[in-house]
Short mmCIF file of C-alpha atoms in Angstrom, two decimals:
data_model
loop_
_atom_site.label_atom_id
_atom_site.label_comp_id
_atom_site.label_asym_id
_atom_site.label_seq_id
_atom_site.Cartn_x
_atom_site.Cartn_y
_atom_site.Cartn_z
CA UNK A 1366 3.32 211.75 0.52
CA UNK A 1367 1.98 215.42 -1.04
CA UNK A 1368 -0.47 216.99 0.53
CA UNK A 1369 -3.63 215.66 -2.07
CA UNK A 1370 -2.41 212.29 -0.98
CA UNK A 1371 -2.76 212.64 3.44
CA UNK A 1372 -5.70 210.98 4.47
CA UNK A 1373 -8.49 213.25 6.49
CA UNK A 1374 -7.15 213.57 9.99
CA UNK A 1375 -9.39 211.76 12.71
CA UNK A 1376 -10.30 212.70 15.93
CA UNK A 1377 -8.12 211.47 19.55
CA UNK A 1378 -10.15 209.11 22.04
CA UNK A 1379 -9.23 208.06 25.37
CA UNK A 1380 -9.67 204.17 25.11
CA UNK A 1381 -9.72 201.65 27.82
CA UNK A 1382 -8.45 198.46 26.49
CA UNK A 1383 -7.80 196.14 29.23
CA UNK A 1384 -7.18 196.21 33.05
CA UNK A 1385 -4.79 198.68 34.07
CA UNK A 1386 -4.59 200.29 30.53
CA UNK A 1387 -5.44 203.49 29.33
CA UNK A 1388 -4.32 204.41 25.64
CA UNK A 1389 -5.40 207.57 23.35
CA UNK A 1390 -6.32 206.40 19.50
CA UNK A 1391 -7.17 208.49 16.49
CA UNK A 1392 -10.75 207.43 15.31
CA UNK A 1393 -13.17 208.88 12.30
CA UNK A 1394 -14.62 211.56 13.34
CA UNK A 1395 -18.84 210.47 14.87
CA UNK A 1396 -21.49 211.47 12.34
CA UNK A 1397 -24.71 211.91 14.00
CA UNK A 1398 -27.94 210.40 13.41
CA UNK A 1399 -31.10 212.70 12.48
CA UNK A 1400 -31.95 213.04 16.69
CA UNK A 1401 -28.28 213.08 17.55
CA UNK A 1402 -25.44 216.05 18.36
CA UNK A 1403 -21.83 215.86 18.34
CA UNK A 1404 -19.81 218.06 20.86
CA UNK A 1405 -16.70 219.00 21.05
CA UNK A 1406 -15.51 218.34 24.66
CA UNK A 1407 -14.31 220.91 26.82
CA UNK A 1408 -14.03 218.79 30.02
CA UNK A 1409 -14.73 215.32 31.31
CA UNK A 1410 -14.38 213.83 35.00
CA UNK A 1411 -12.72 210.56 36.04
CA UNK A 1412 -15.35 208.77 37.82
CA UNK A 1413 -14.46 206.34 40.97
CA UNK A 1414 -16.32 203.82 38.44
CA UNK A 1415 -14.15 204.24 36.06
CA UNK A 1416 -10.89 203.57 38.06
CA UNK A 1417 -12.75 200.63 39.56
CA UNK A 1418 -13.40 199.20 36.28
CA UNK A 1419 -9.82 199.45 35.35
CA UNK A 1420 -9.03 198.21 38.53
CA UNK A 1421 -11.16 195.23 37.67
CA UNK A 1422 -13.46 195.91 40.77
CA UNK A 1423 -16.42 197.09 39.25
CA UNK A 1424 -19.54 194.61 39.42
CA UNK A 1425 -21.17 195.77 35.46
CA UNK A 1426 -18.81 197.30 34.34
CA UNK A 1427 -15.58 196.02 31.94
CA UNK A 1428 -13.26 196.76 29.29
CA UNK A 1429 -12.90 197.60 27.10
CA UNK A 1430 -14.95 200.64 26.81
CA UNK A 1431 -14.17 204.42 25.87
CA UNK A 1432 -14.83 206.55 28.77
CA UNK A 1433 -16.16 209.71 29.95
CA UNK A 1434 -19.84 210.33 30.81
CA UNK A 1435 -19.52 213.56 33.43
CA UNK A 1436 -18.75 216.30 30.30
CA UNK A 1437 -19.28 219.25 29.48
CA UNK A 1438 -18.67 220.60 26.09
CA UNK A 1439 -19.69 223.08 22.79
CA UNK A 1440 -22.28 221.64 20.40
CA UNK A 1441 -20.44 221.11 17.08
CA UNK A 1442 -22.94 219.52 14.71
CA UNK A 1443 -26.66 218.72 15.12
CA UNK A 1444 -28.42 216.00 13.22
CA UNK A 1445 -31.56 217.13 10.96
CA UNK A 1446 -34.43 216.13 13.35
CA UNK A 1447 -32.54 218.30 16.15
CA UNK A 1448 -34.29 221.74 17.54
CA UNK A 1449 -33.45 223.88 20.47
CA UNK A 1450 -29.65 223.88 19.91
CA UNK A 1451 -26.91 225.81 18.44
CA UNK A 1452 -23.53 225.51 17.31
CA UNK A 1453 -21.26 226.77 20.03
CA UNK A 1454 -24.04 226.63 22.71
CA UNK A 1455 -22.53 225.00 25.65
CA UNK A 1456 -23.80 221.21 26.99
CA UNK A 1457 -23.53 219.40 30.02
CA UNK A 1458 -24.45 215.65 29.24
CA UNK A 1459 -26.86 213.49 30.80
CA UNK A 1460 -24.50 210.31 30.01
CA UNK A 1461 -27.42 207.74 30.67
CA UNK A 1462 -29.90 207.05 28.17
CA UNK A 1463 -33.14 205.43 28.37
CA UNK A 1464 -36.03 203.91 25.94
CA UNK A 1465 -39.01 206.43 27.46
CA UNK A 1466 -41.48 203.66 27.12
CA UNK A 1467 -40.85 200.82 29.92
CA UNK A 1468 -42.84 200.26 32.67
CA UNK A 1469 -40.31 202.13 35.07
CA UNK A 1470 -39.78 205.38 32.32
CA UNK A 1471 -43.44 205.88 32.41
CA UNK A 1472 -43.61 205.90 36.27
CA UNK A 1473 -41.10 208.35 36.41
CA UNK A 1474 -38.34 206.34 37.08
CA UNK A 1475 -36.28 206.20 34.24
CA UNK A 1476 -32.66 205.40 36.20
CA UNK A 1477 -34.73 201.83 36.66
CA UNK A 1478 -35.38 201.98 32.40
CA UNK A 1479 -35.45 197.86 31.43
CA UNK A 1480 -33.24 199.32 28.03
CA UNK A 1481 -31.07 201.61 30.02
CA UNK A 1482 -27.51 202.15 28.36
CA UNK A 1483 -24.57 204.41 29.56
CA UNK A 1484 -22.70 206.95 27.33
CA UNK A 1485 -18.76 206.35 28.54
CA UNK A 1486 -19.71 202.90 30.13
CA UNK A 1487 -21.01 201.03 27.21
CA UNK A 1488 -18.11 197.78 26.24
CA UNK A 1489 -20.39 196.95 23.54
CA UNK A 1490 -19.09 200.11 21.77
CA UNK A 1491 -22.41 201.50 20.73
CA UNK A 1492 -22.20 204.45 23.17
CA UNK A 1493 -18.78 205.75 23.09
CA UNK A 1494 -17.98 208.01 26.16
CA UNK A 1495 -16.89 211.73 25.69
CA UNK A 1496 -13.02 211.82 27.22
CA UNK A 1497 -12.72 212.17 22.86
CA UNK A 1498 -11.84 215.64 21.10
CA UNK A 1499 -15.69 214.72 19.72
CA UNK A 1500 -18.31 212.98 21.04
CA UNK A 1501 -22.02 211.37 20.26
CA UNK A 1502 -25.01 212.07 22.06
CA UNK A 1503 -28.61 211.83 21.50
CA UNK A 1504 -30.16 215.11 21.87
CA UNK A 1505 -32.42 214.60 24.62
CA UNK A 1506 -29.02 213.72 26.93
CA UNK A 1507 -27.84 217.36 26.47
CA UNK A 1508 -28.39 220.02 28.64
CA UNK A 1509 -27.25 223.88 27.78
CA UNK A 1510 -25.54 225.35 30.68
CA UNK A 1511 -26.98 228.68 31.94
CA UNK A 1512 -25.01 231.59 32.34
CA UNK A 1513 -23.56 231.70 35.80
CA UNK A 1514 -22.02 228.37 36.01
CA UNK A 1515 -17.99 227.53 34.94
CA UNK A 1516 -17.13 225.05 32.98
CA UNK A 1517 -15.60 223.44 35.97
CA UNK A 1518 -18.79 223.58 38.13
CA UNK A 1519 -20.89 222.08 34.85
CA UNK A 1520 -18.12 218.95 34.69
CA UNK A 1521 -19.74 218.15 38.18
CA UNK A 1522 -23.51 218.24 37.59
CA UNK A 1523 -23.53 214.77 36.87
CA UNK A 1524 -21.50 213.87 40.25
CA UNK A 1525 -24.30 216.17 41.49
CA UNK A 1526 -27.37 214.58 40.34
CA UNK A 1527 -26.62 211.00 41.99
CA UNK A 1528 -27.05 212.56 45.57
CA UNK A 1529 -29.53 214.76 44.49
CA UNK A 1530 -31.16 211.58 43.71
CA UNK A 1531 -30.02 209.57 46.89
CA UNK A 1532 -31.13 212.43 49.12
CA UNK A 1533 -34.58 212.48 47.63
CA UNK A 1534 -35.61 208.82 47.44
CA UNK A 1535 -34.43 209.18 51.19
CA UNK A 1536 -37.58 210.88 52.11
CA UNK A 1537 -38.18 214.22 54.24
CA UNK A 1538 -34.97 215.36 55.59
CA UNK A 1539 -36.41 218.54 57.27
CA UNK A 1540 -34.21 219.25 60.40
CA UNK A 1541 -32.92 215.80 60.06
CA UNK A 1542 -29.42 214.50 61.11
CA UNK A 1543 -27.53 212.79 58.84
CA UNK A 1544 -23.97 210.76 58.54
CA UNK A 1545 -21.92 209.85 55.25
CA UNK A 1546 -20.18 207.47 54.70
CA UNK A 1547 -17.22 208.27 52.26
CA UNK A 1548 -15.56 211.92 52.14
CA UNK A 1549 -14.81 211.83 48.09
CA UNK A 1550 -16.47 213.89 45.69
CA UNK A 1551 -20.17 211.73 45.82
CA UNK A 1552 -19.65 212.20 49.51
CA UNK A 1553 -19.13 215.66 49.83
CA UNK A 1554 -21.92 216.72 47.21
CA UNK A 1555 -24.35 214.12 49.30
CA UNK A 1556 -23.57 217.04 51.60
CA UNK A 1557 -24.23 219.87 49.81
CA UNK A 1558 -28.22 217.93 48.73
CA UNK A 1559 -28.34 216.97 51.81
CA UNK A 1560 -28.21 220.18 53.26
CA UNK A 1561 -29.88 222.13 50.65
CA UNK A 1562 -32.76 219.72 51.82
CA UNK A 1563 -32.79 220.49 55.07
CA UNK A 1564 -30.56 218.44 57.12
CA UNK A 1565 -30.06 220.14 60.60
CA UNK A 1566 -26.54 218.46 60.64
CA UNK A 1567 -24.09 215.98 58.74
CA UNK A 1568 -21.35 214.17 59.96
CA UNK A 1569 -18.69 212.49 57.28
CA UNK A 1570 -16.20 209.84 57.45
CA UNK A 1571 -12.95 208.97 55.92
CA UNK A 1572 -9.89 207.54 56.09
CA UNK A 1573 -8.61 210.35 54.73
CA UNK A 1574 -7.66 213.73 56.93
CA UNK A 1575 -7.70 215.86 53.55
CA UNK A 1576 -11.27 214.99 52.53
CA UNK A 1577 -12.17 215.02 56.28
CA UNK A 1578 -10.86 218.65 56.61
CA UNK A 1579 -12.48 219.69 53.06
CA UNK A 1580 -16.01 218.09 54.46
CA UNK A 1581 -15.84 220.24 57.36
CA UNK A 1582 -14.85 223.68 55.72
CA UNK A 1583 -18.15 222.62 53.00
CA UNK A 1584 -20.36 222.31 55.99
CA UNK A 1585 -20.02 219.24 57.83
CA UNK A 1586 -20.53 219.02 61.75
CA UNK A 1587 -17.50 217.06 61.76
CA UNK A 1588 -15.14 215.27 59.71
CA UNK A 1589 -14.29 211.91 61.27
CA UNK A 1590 -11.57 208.86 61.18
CA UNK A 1591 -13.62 205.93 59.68
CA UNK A 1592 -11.20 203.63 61.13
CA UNK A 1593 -11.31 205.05 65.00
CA UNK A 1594 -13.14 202.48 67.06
CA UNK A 1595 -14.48 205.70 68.71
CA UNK A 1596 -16.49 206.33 65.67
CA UNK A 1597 -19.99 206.04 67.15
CA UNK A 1598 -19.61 207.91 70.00
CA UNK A 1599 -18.01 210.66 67.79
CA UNK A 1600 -20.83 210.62 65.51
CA UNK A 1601 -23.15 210.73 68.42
CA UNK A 1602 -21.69 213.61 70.12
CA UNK A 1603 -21.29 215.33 66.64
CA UNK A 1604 -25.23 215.25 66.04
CA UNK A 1605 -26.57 214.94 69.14
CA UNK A 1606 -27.51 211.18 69.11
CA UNK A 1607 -27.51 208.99 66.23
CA UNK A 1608 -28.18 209.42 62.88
CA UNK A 1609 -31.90 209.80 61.42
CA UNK A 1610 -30.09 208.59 58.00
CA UNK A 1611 -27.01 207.18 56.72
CA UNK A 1612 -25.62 207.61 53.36
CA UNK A 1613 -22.88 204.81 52.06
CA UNK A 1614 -20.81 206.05 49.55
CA UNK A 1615 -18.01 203.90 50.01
CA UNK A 1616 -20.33 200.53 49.56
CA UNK A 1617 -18.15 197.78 51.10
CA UNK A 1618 -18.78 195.23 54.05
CA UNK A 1619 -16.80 196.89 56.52
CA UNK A 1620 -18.83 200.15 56.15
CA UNK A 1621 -22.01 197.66 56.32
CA UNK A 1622 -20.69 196.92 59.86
CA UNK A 1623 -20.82 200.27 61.58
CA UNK A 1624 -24.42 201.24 60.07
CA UNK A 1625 -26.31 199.90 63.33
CA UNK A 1626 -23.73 201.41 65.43
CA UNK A 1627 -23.91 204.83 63.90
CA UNK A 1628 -27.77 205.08 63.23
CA UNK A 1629 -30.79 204.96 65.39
CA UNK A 1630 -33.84 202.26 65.05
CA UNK A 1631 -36.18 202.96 62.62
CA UNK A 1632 -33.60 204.92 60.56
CA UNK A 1633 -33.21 204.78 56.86
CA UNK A 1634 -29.96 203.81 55.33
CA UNK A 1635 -29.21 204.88 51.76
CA UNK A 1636 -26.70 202.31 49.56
CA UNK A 1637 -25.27 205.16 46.99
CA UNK A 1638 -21.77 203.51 45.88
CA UNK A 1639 -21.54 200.84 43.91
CA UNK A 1640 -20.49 197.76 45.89
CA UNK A 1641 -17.51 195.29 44.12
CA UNK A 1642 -19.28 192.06 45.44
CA UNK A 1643 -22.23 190.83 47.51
CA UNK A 1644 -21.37 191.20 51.22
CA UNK A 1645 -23.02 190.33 54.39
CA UNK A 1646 -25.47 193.08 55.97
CA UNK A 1647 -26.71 193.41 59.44
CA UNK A 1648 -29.89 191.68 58.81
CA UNK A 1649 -30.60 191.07 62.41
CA UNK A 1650 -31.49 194.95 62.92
CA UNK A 1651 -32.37 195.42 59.65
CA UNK A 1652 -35.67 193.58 60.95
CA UNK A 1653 -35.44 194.04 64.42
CA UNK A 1654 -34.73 197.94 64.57
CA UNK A 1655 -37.50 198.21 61.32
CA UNK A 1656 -34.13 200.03 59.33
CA UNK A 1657 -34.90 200.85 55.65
CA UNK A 1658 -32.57 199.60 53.42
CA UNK A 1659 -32.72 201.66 50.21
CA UNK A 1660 -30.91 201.07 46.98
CA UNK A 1661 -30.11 204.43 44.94
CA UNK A 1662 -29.14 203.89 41.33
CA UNK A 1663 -28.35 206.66 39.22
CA UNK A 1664 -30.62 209.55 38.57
CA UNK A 1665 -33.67 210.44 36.39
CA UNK A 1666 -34.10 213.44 34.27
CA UNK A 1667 -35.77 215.25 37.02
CA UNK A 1668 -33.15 215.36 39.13
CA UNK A 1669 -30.21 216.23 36.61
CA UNK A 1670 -32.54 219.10 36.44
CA UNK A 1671 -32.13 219.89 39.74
CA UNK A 1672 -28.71 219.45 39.79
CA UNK A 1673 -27.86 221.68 36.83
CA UNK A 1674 -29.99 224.10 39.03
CA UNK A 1675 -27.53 223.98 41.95
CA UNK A 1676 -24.70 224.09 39.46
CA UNK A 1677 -23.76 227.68 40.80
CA UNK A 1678 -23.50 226.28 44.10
CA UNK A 1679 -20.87 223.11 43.82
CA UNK A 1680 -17.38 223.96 45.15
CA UNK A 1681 -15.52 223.16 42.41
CA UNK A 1682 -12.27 224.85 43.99
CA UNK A 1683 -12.53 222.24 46.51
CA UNK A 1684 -13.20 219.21 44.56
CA UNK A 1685 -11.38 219.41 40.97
CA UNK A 1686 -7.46 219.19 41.97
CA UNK A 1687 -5.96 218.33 38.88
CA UNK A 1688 -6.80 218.93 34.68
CA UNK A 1689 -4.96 216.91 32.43
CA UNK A 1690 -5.12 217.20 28.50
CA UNK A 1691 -6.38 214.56 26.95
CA UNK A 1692 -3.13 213.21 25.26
CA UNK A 1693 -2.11 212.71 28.84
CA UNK A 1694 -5.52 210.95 30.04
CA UNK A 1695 -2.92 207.48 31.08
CA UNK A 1696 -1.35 209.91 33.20
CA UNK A 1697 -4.99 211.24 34.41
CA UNK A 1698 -6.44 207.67 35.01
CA UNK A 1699 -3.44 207.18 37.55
CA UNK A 1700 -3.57 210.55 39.62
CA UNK A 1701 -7.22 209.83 40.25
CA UNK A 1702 -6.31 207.11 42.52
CA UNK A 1703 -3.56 208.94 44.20
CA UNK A 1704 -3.68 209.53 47.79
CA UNK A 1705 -5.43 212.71 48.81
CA UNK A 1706 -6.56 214.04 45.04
CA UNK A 1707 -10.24 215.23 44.40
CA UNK A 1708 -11.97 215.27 40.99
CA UNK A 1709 -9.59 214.88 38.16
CA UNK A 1710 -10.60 216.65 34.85
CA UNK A 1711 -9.30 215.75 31.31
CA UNK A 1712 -9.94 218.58 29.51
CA UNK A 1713 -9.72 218.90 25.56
CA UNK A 1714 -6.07 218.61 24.02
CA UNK A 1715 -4.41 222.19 23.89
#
C-alpha cells in the first residue's frame, strides 16, 4: 500500500468487553460537539469499581463499557460554543454528568440528578471513559488544574471528592472521633477530609498490614486488623471510647456486623462503598440506639471544588504504586487487584 493509499490512523482505547477482559482497540478519533472538549489524556486511575465490574460484582455497573473517569489530561480541541479554555491548558475531569434541571440539580444535589450519566461507566457507549489516547467531555465536566498540583496528585481529585462528599453529608465533625472502615485509597483520603474537618481522631481498618501501616504514617490513631475479634476494644482504646461516626468503605455484610460494636448510640454511620448485593443490617440498634444510617453517592460540583482545592495536599507518593502505559492497561486492570498495591495509573502510551 503507498503512502496516499494508508487510511488516517485512529486513536488506542482501553475497552472492557466482557468479564475478566480488558483489550486496547484503535477507534476514530472523538469530534466534539459545539459545548464539548477533547483531551488528550495524561493519566487515568483504576477505580475499585472498575475491577468490580470486571469482576462481575458491581451492582450498576456492566460490560462492556470503555473505562476511565478519574483523569487528568491537556485540552486538545474545543467545540465552538466553548469559552474559558485553551489548548494545552491542563484538566482534571469531573467524570459524572448531570441534566442541571431536575428536582435534585436545582436543590443542590446534583450526585442525586434523575438523568445522571457517568463518563468511563456508561455500557450504553454514549459516554466513553478517558483510559483512550483522546477523550470526550462536555465542558462543564472539566476543571483546569492550578499551578501547584502534579499530575499525579490531579489523577486523585476525583478519589478525593467522594469523601469530601461523605464527610460533609456526615454533619459537624468538630473534635469528633471517627473510625473507617476500609484502608484503600477511598479509605485513606476519608482520612485526610475527615481530618481537614476537624476530626480529633481516626481509627482505620484492614485486612491488610500495608494499608494499615500507610493509614497510620497519613495520620491515623491507629491502623487496625479488621479481622481481630479484639477489634472493638482496639478501636475503643484507640479513640477513647467509641466512635462518634463510622465510615464504610468496604460496603459488605460482614463490615455491617461490627458497626454497633465499634460506634456509640446515637452515632451516625456513613455507607461510602458501593455494596455487591443487598445484605442484612443491624436494624435492631439502628432503631433502638437512634443510629443514622446515611447513604453517600458520589459527589456534586461543590465538592469536586473542594477537592481540587486540597489537591496540593493528597499523598500521592503513598497511594499511586504503579503507572502502566496504556498499551499495557490488561496488565494494569490485573495489578490493581494484587495484594498490597495502591492506586494504579495508566498513563498515556509513550
Amino acid at each position: 500500500m503507498s503512502s496516499h493509499d494508508q487510511q488516517p490512523v485512529g486513536v488506542l482505547q482501553a475497552f472492557v468487553p466482557a468479564l475478566d477482559a480488558v483489550t486496547v482497540r484503535q477507534v476514530a478519533p472523538p469530534e466534539p460537539a459545539p459545548d464539548e472538549v477533547v483531551v488528550r489524556m495524561l493519566l487515568t486511575g483504576i477505580c475499585g469499581s472498575d475491577t468490580h465490574a470486571i469482576a462481575g460484582h458491581h451492582p450498576l455497573l456492566k460490560p462492556p463499557y470503555v473505562p476511565g473517569h478519574e483523569a487528568i489530561g491537556l485540552v486538545e480541541t474545543c467545540g465552538t460554543q466553548v469559552s474559558g479554555l485553551q489548548t494545552g491548558q491542563r484538566v482534571v475531569l469531573k467524570p459524572n454528568v448531570v441534566c442541571g434541571h431536575c428536582v435534585n440539580c436545582l436543590a443542590g444535589r446534583s450526585n442525586a440528578c434523575v438523568e445522571l450519566a457517568w463518563i468511563g461507566c456508561d455500557p450504553s457507549g454514549q459516554h466513553p471513559g478517558a483510559m483512550a489516547d483522546l477523550f470526550l467531555a462536555p465542558a462543564r465536566n472539566l476543571y483546569p488544574v492550578p499551578e501547584g498540583i502534579s499530575d499525579h496528585q490531579a489523577a486523585l481529585v476525583e478519589c478525593l471528592a467522594t469523601p469530601v462528599h461523605a464527610v460533609r453529608i456526615a454533619g459537624d465533625l468538630t473534635d469528633a472521633t471517627v473510625v473507617i472502615l476500609g484502608g484503600g485509597t477511598i479509605g485513606v483520603l476519608t482520612l485526610l477530609a475527615a481530618r481537614k474537618a476537624g476530626a480529633r481522631a481516626v481509627v482505620i481498618t484492614d485486612l491488610d498490614p500495608v494499608k494499615r501501616e500507610r493509614a497510620v504514617r497519613l495520620g491515623a490513631a491507629a491502623g487496625l486488623d479488621a479481622a481481630d475479634p479484639a477489634l472493638p476494644a482496639q478501636v475503643t482504646e484507640a479513640l477513647g471510647g467509641r466512635a462518634d461516626v463510622l465510615f464504610d468503605c468496604v460496603a459488605a455484610e460482614g463490615s455491617a456486623r461490627q458497626w454497633t460494636a465499634l460506634v456509640r448510640r446515637a452515632a451516625t454511620v456513613v455507607l461510602v462503598g458501593v455494596p455487591a448485593r443487598d445484605y442484612v443490617v443491624p436494624t435492631v440498634q439502628l432503631q433502638d440506639w437512634e443510629l443514622r444510617l446515611q447513604g453517600s453517592a458520589s459527589y456534586t460540583e461543590a465538592d469536586f471544588e473542594t477537592a481540587l482545592s486540597l489537591g496540593g495536599e493528597i499523598p500521592a507518593e503513598e497511594i499511586v504504586t504503579d503507572v502502566l502505559d496504556l498499551t499495557e492497561a490488561a496488565s494494569a486492570f490485573s495489578r490493581a487487584i494484587a495484594p498490597g498495591v495502591g492506586k494504579v495509573l495508566v498513563s498515556a502510551r509513550s
